[in-house]
Amino acid sequence: MVRRMAATRREFIKHTGFAVAGTVALTLKPHAIGAAGNSKIPPHGALQLAGFHAYADRESVAAGDSISFHASSTVNSTLSVCRLGLKVDDPARDEVLRRFEGIRPKGQPIFPGSYVHVQKGLRGSFAEFSFECWIRPWKVRSSAAIISQYDYPNHCGFALFLNPDLTLSCYFGDGRVFQPASLHLCAGPPLKHQRWRHLVAQKQYADCRLWVDGKLADNWPLFSQHFVTMPDRPLRIGAAAINGEAGQFLDADVAMPCVYGRVLHEVEARFAAKALKSPASENLLACWPLSEERGGQVADISRHKRHGRI
């Protein structure tokens, strides 16, 4: 999430204190994460930023303490550390405490996007397959994956995408090279920003269906691909992969995602449960209640223990 910097330094000082509140459900919002200070992240699409960008390792520092500045630059730069003058909107009155001359370019990539990485993905082929979850979309600027075991273009199994116009697209494939005919733009009314919806995507041989809020929204045949086959790739909640690197990140709240190795007949009952009740264990391939409020791990309550990492 990027916020516009205030027009003047006085406004910036006034607005530096703010609180952020989240929901119990997992919030997958694109933001910048760095490798420094974290354990090694899985392959993740990097973003190179032109120009000079820097931040301090803390918001304030007492006299005599140390402060570090982390910088990324693609141009030659000069950095000054100043004490504000009596007039905070008049830089000419500042006292220069330290000047760093001739900083050579050294770009540091950032990794926008957050998602759940499940290293132990689904395995094999499924004649019957279902996925369900609750979702509340926020900003959708490009096609984003709600869930996927899908690495474009050579390892494409299953994916459910949310499009910029809040329609849905579903891919049921053979786990190999992307096939345009296997990607279906679903019919039915689009989702709405900041409003919860219950989704179920399922496949039974050639019959594919999408349910929204307990009602059938679309039904389409896929004769070329009677089975959905999962590639030997990680499963991701809130992202897909492109050439092995995580991308197509989802900006949404997600609750109770579940995967079944069967057709989900109890769609209306699952909608009525409002993500407050765990599903039946029959052919349950994975279920993440997302009840964790701390830490970076997400537990799968099925017997397969497909635990995830945020």
Coordinates of C-alpha atoms in Angstrom, one line a residue:
M1 CA 0.0 0.0 0.0
V2 CA 1.4 3.4 -1.0
R3 CA 0.3 6.6 0.6
R4 CA 0.9 10.1 -0.9
M5 CA 3.5 12.1 1.1
A6 CA 2.1 15.3 2.6
A7 CA 2.8 18.5 0.6
T8 CA 4.9 20.2 3.3
R9 CA 7.2 19.0 6.0
R10 CA 4.9 20.4 8.7
E11 CA 2.0 18.3 7.3
F12 CA 4.3 15.2 7.2
I13 CA 5.2 15.7 10.8
K14 CA 1.6 16.0 11.8
H15 CA 0.6 12.8 9.9
T16 CA 3.4 10.4 10.9
G17 CA 1.3 8.9 13.7
F18 CA -1.5 6.6 12.6
A19 CA -3.0 3.3 13.5
V20 CA -3.9 0.4 11.2
A21 CA -6.6 -2.1 12.1
G22 CA -7.0 -5.5 10.4
T23 CA -9.7 -8.2 10.2
V24 CA -9.7 -11.7 11.6
A25 CA -9.6 -13.1 8.1
L26 CA -6.3 -13.1 6.2
T27 CA -5.7 -9.8 4.5
L28 CA -3.7 -10.1 1.3
K29 CA -2.7 -6.6 0.3
P30 CA 0.2 -5.8 -2.1
H31 CA 3.0 -4.1 -0.2
A32 CA 6.7 -3.9 -0.3
I33 CA 8.6 -6.5 1.7
G34 CA 12.4 -6.8 1.9
A35 CA 14.6 -9.8 2.2
A36 CA 16.7 -8.1 4.9
G37 CA 15.8 -9.3 8.4
N38 CA 13.6 -12.1 7.0
S39 CA 14.3 -15.7 6.3
K40 CA 14.8 -16.4 2.6
I41 CA 11.5 -15.9 0.7
P42 CA 10.5 -18.2 -2.1
P43 CA 11.1 -17.0 -5.7
H44 CA 9.2 -13.8 -5.9
G45 CA 8.8 -11.3 -8.8
A46 CA 11.1 -8.3 -8.1
L47 CA 10.3 -4.6 -8.9
Q48 CA 13.2 -2.3 -9.8
L49 CA 12.7 1.3 -8.8
A50 CA 14.4 4.1 -10.7
G51 CA 15.8 7.1 -8.9
F52 CA 16.8 7.5 -5.2
H53 CA 14.7 6.0 -2.4
A54 CA 15.7 5.8 1.3
Y55 CA 14.3 5.2 4.8
A56 CA 15.5 5.2 8.3
D57 CA 15.5 2.2 10.6
R58 CA 13.5 4.1 13.2
E59 CA 11.1 7.0 13.4
S60 CA 13.0 8.9 16.1
V61 CA 16.4 8.9 17.9
A62 CA 17.6 10.4 21.1
A63 CA 20.8 12.4 21.3
G64 CA 23.8 10.2 21.2
D65 CA 22.1 7.2 19.8
S66 CA 22.7 5.8 16.3
I67 CA 20.3 5.7 13.3
S68 CA 20.8 3.8 10.0
F69 CA 19.6 4.9 6.6
H70 CA 18.7 2.2 4.0
A71 CA 19.0 3.5 0.4
S72 CA 18.4 2.3 -3.1
S73 CA 19.7 4.4 -5.9
T74 CA 20.1 4.1 -9.7
V75 CA 21.8 7.5 -10.0
N76 CA 24.7 9.3 -8.3
S77 CA 23.5 10.9 -5.1
T78 CA 24.3 13.2 -2.2
L79 CA 22.6 12.7 1.2
S80 CA 22.4 15.2 4.0
V81 CA 21.3 14.7 7.6
C82 CA 19.9 17.9 9.0
R83 CA 18.5 19.4 12.2
L84 CA 15.3 21.2 11.4
G85 CA 15.4 25.0 11.9
L86 CA 12.8 27.0 13.8
K87 CA 10.7 27.2 10.7
V88 CA 10.0 23.7 9.6
D89 CA 8.8 24.8 6.1
D90 CA 12.1 26.7 5.4
P91 CA 14.9 24.2 4.5
A92 CA 17.4 27.1 4.3
R93 CA 17.2 27.4 8.1
D94 CA 18.2 23.8 8.6
E95 CA 21.5 22.9 10.2
V96 CA 23.5 20.3 8.2
L97 CA 24.9 17.7 10.6
R98 CA 26.4 15.3 8.1
R99 CA 26.7 15.2 4.3
F100 CA 27.5 12.1 2.3
E101 CA 29.0 13.0 -1.1
G102 CA 29.2 10.9 -4.2
I103 CA 27.0 8.0 -3.3
R104 CA 27.3 5.6 -6.2
P105 CA 24.3 3.9 -7.8
K106 CA 23.2 0.6 -6.1
G107 CA 19.7 -0.4 -6.8
Q108 CA 17.9 -2.6 -4.3
P109 CA 14.8 -4.4 -5.7
I110 CA 11.6 -4.7 -3.7
F111 CA 9.1 -7.5 -3.7
P112 CA 5.5 -6.2 -3.8
G113 CA 2.7 -8.5 -2.8
S114 CA 1.8 -10.8 0.0
Y115 CA 0.3 -14.3 -0.2
V116 CA 0.3 -17.7 1.5
H117 CA 2.9 -20.1 0.1
V118 CA 2.1 -23.8 0.6
Q119 CA 5.1 -25.8 -0.4
K120 CA 3.3 -29.2 -0.1
G121 CA 0.9 -28.7 -3.0
L122 CA -1.8 -31.0 -4.3
R123 CA -0.6 -34.1 -6.2
G124 CA -2.1 -36.2 -8.9
S125 CA -5.2 -36.0 -11.2
F126 CA -8.8 -35.4 -10.0
A127 CA -12.0 -36.4 -11.9
E128 CA -13.9 -34.5 -9.2
F129 CA -12.5 -31.3 -7.6
S130 CA -13.9 -28.4 -5.6
F131 CA -12.6 -25.2 -4.1
E132 CA -14.5 -22.8 -1.8
C133 CA -13.7 -19.6 0.1
W134 CA -15.0 -16.3 1.2
I135 CA -13.5 -13.2 -0.3
R136 CA -13.9 -9.4 0.1
P137 CA -12.1 -7.6 -2.8
W138 CA -10.3 -4.3 -2.4
K139 CA -8.3 -2.7 -5.2
V140 CA -8.0 -5.0 -8.3
R141 CA -5.8 -3.4 -11.0
S142 CA -4.9 -6.5 -12.9
S143 CA -5.9 -10.2 -13.0
A144 CA -5.1 -11.7 -9.5
A145 CA -5.2 -15.2 -8.3
I146 CA -7.5 -16.2 -5.4
I147 CA -5.9 -19.6 -5.2
S148 CA -3.6 -21.4 -7.7
Q149 CA -1.3 -24.3 -8.3
Y150 CA -0.3 -22.7 -11.5
D151 CA 3.0 -21.5 -12.9
Y152 CA 2.6 -19.8 -16.2
P153 CA 3.3 -20.8 -18.9
N154 CA 4.6 -24.4 -18.5
H155 CA 3.0 -25.8 -15.3
C156 CA -0.6 -24.8 -15.3
G157 CA -3.0 -26.9 -13.1
F158 CA -5.8 -25.1 -11.3
A159 CA -6.4 -21.4 -10.7
L160 CA -9.3 -19.1 -9.8
F161 CA -8.6 -15.5 -10.9
L162 CA -10.3 -12.2 -9.9
N163 CA -10.3 -9.8 -12.8
P164 CA -10.1 -5.9 -12.7
D165 CA -13.8 -5.6 -13.4
L166 CA -14.4 -8.0 -10.5
T167 CA -15.5 -10.9 -12.7
L168 CA -13.9 -14.3 -12.2
S169 CA -11.9 -16.6 -14.5
C170 CA -11.3 -20.3 -13.8
Y171 CA -8.5 -22.5 -15.2
F172 CA -8.7 -26.3 -15.1
G173 CA -5.7 -27.8 -16.8
D174 CA -3.5 -30.8 -17.2
G175 CA -0.5 -29.4 -15.2
R176 CA 1.5 -28.7 -18.3
V177 CA 1.7 -25.9 -20.9
F178 CA -1.0 -23.2 -20.7
Q179 CA -4.0 -24.0 -22.9
P180 CA -6.2 -21.0 -23.7
A181 CA -9.3 -23.2 -24.1
S182 CA -8.9 -24.3 -20.4
L183 CA -9.3 -20.7 -19.1
H184 CA -13.0 -19.8 -18.8
L185 CA -14.3 -16.3 -18.1
C186 CA -17.2 -17.0 -15.8
A187 CA -20.6 -15.5 -16.3
G188 CA -22.8 -14.0 -13.7
P189 CA -22.8 -10.6 -12.0
P190 CA -19.3 -9.3 -10.9
L191 CA -18.3 -9.2 -7.3
K192 CA -18.4 -5.9 -5.4
H193 CA -15.6 -3.9 -3.7
Q194 CA -15.4 -4.4 0.1
R195 CA -18.3 -6.8 0.2
W196 CA -18.0 -10.5 1.2
R197 CA -18.9 -13.2 -1.2
H198 CA -18.8 -17.0 -0.9
L199 CA -17.3 -18.7 -3.9
V200 CA -17.3 -22.4 -5.0
A201 CA -15.5 -23.5 -8.2
Q202 CA -15.9 -27.2 -9.0
K203 CA -15.2 -29.7 -11.8
Q204 CA -16.7 -33.2 -12.4
Y205 CA -15.2 -34.7 -15.5
A206 CA -16.3 -32.3 -18.3
D207 CA -18.8 -30.4 -16.2
C208 CA -17.5 -27.2 -14.6
R209 CA -19.5 -24.9 -12.3
L210 CA -19.2 -21.7 -10.3
W211 CA -21.4 -20.9 -7.3
V212 CA -21.7 -17.5 -5.7
D213 CA -23.4 -17.1 -2.4
G214 CA -24.9 -20.5 -2.6
K215 CA -26.4 -20.0 -6.1
L216 CA -25.2 -21.4 -9.4
A217 CA -23.7 -18.5 -11.3
D218 CA -22.1 -20.4 -14.3
N219 CA -21.9 -23.9 -15.8
W220 CA -19.6 -24.7 -18.7
P221 CA -18.3 -27.9 -20.4
L222 CA -14.6 -28.7 -20.8
F223 CA -14.4 -31.8 -23.0
S224 CA -10.7 -31.4 -23.7
Q225 CA -9.7 -31.8 -20.1
H226 CA -11.8 -34.3 -18.1
F227 CA -9.3 -34.4 -15.3
V228 CA -7.6 -31.5 -13.5
T229 CA -4.0 -32.5 -13.0
M230 CA -1.7 -30.6 -10.5
P231 CA 1.8 -29.8 -11.5
D232 CA 4.7 -30.4 -9.1
R233 CA 4.6 -26.8 -7.9
P234 CA 3.6 -25.0 -4.7
L235 CA 0.0 -24.1 -4.0
R236 CA -0.5 -20.4 -3.4
I237 CA -3.4 -18.5 -1.7
G238 CA -3.6 -14.9 -3.1
A239 CA -1.1 -15.4 -5.9
A240 CA 0.0 -17.4 -8.9
A241 CA 3.4 -17.9 -10.4
I242 CA 5.0 -16.7 -13.7
N243 CA 8.2 -18.5 -14.7
G244 CA 8.7 -19.8 -11.2
E245 CA 8.3 -16.4 -9.4
A246 CA 5.2 -15.5 -7.4
G247 CA 3.0 -12.8 -9.0
Q248 CA -0.6 -11.9 -9.8
F249 CA -1.1 -10.9 -6.2
L250 CA -4.6 -10.5 -4.7
D251 CA -5.7 -7.4 -2.8
A252 CA -8.5 -8.8 -0.8
D253 CA -9.6 -10.3 2.5
V254 CA -9.9 -14.1 2.4
A255 CA -11.7 -16.5 4.8
M256 CA -11.9 -20.3 5.2
P257 CA -10.3 -21.4 1.8
C258 CA -10.9 -25.2 1.4
V259 CA -10.0 -27.7 -1.3
Y260 CA -11.9 -31.0 -1.9
G261 CA -11.2 -34.1 -4.0
R262 CA -14.9 -34.4 -4.7
V263 CA -17.9 -32.4 -5.9
L264 CA -19.1 -30.1 -3.1
H265 CA -22.9 -30.9 -2.9
E266 CA -23.5 -29.0 0.3
V267 CA -22.9 -25.6 -1.3
E268 CA -25.9 -23.9 0.3
A269 CA -25.0 -25.2 3.7
R270 CA -21.4 -24.0 3.4
F271 CA -22.7 -20.6 2.5
A272 CA -25.1 -20.6 5.5
A273 CA -22.1 -21.5 7.8
K274 CA -20.6 -18.0 7.1
A275 CA -17.0 -19.3 7.4
L276 CA -17.7 -20.1 11.1
K277 CA -17.8 -23.9 10.8
S278 CA -15.1 -26.2 9.5
P279 CA -16.1 -28.4 6.5
A280 CA -16.7 -32.2 6.6
S281 CA -13.6 -34.3 6.4
E282 CA -14.8 -36.3 3.4
N283 CA -12.1 -36.1 0.7
L284 CA -10.9 -32.8 2.2
L285 CA -7.6 -32.1 0.6
A286 CA -6.8 -28.9 2.6
C287 CA -8.6 -26.3 4.8
W288 CA -7.0 -23.2 6.2
P289 CA -9.4 -21.5 8.8
L290 CA -6.9 -18.6 9.0
S291 CA -7.6 -18.3 12.7
E292 CA -4.0 -17.3 13.5
E293 CA -3.7 -13.8 14.7
R294 CA 0.1 -13.7 15.0
G295 CA 3.1 -15.1 13.3
G296 CA 3.8 -16.1 9.7
Q297 CA 2.4 -19.6 9.6
V298 CA -1.0 -20.8 8.4
A299 CA -2.3 -24.2 9.6
D300 CA -4.1 -26.7 7.4
I301 CA -6.6 -28.6 9.6
S302 CA -7.0 -31.5 7.1
R303 CA -5.1 -34.8 7.6
H304 CA -2.7 -33.8 4.8
K305 CA -1.1 -31.0 6.9
R306 CA -0.6 -28.6 3.9
H307 CA 0.6 -25.8 6.2
G308 CA 1.4 -22.5 4.6
R309 CA 3.7 -19.6 5.2
I310 CA 2.7 -15.9 4.8

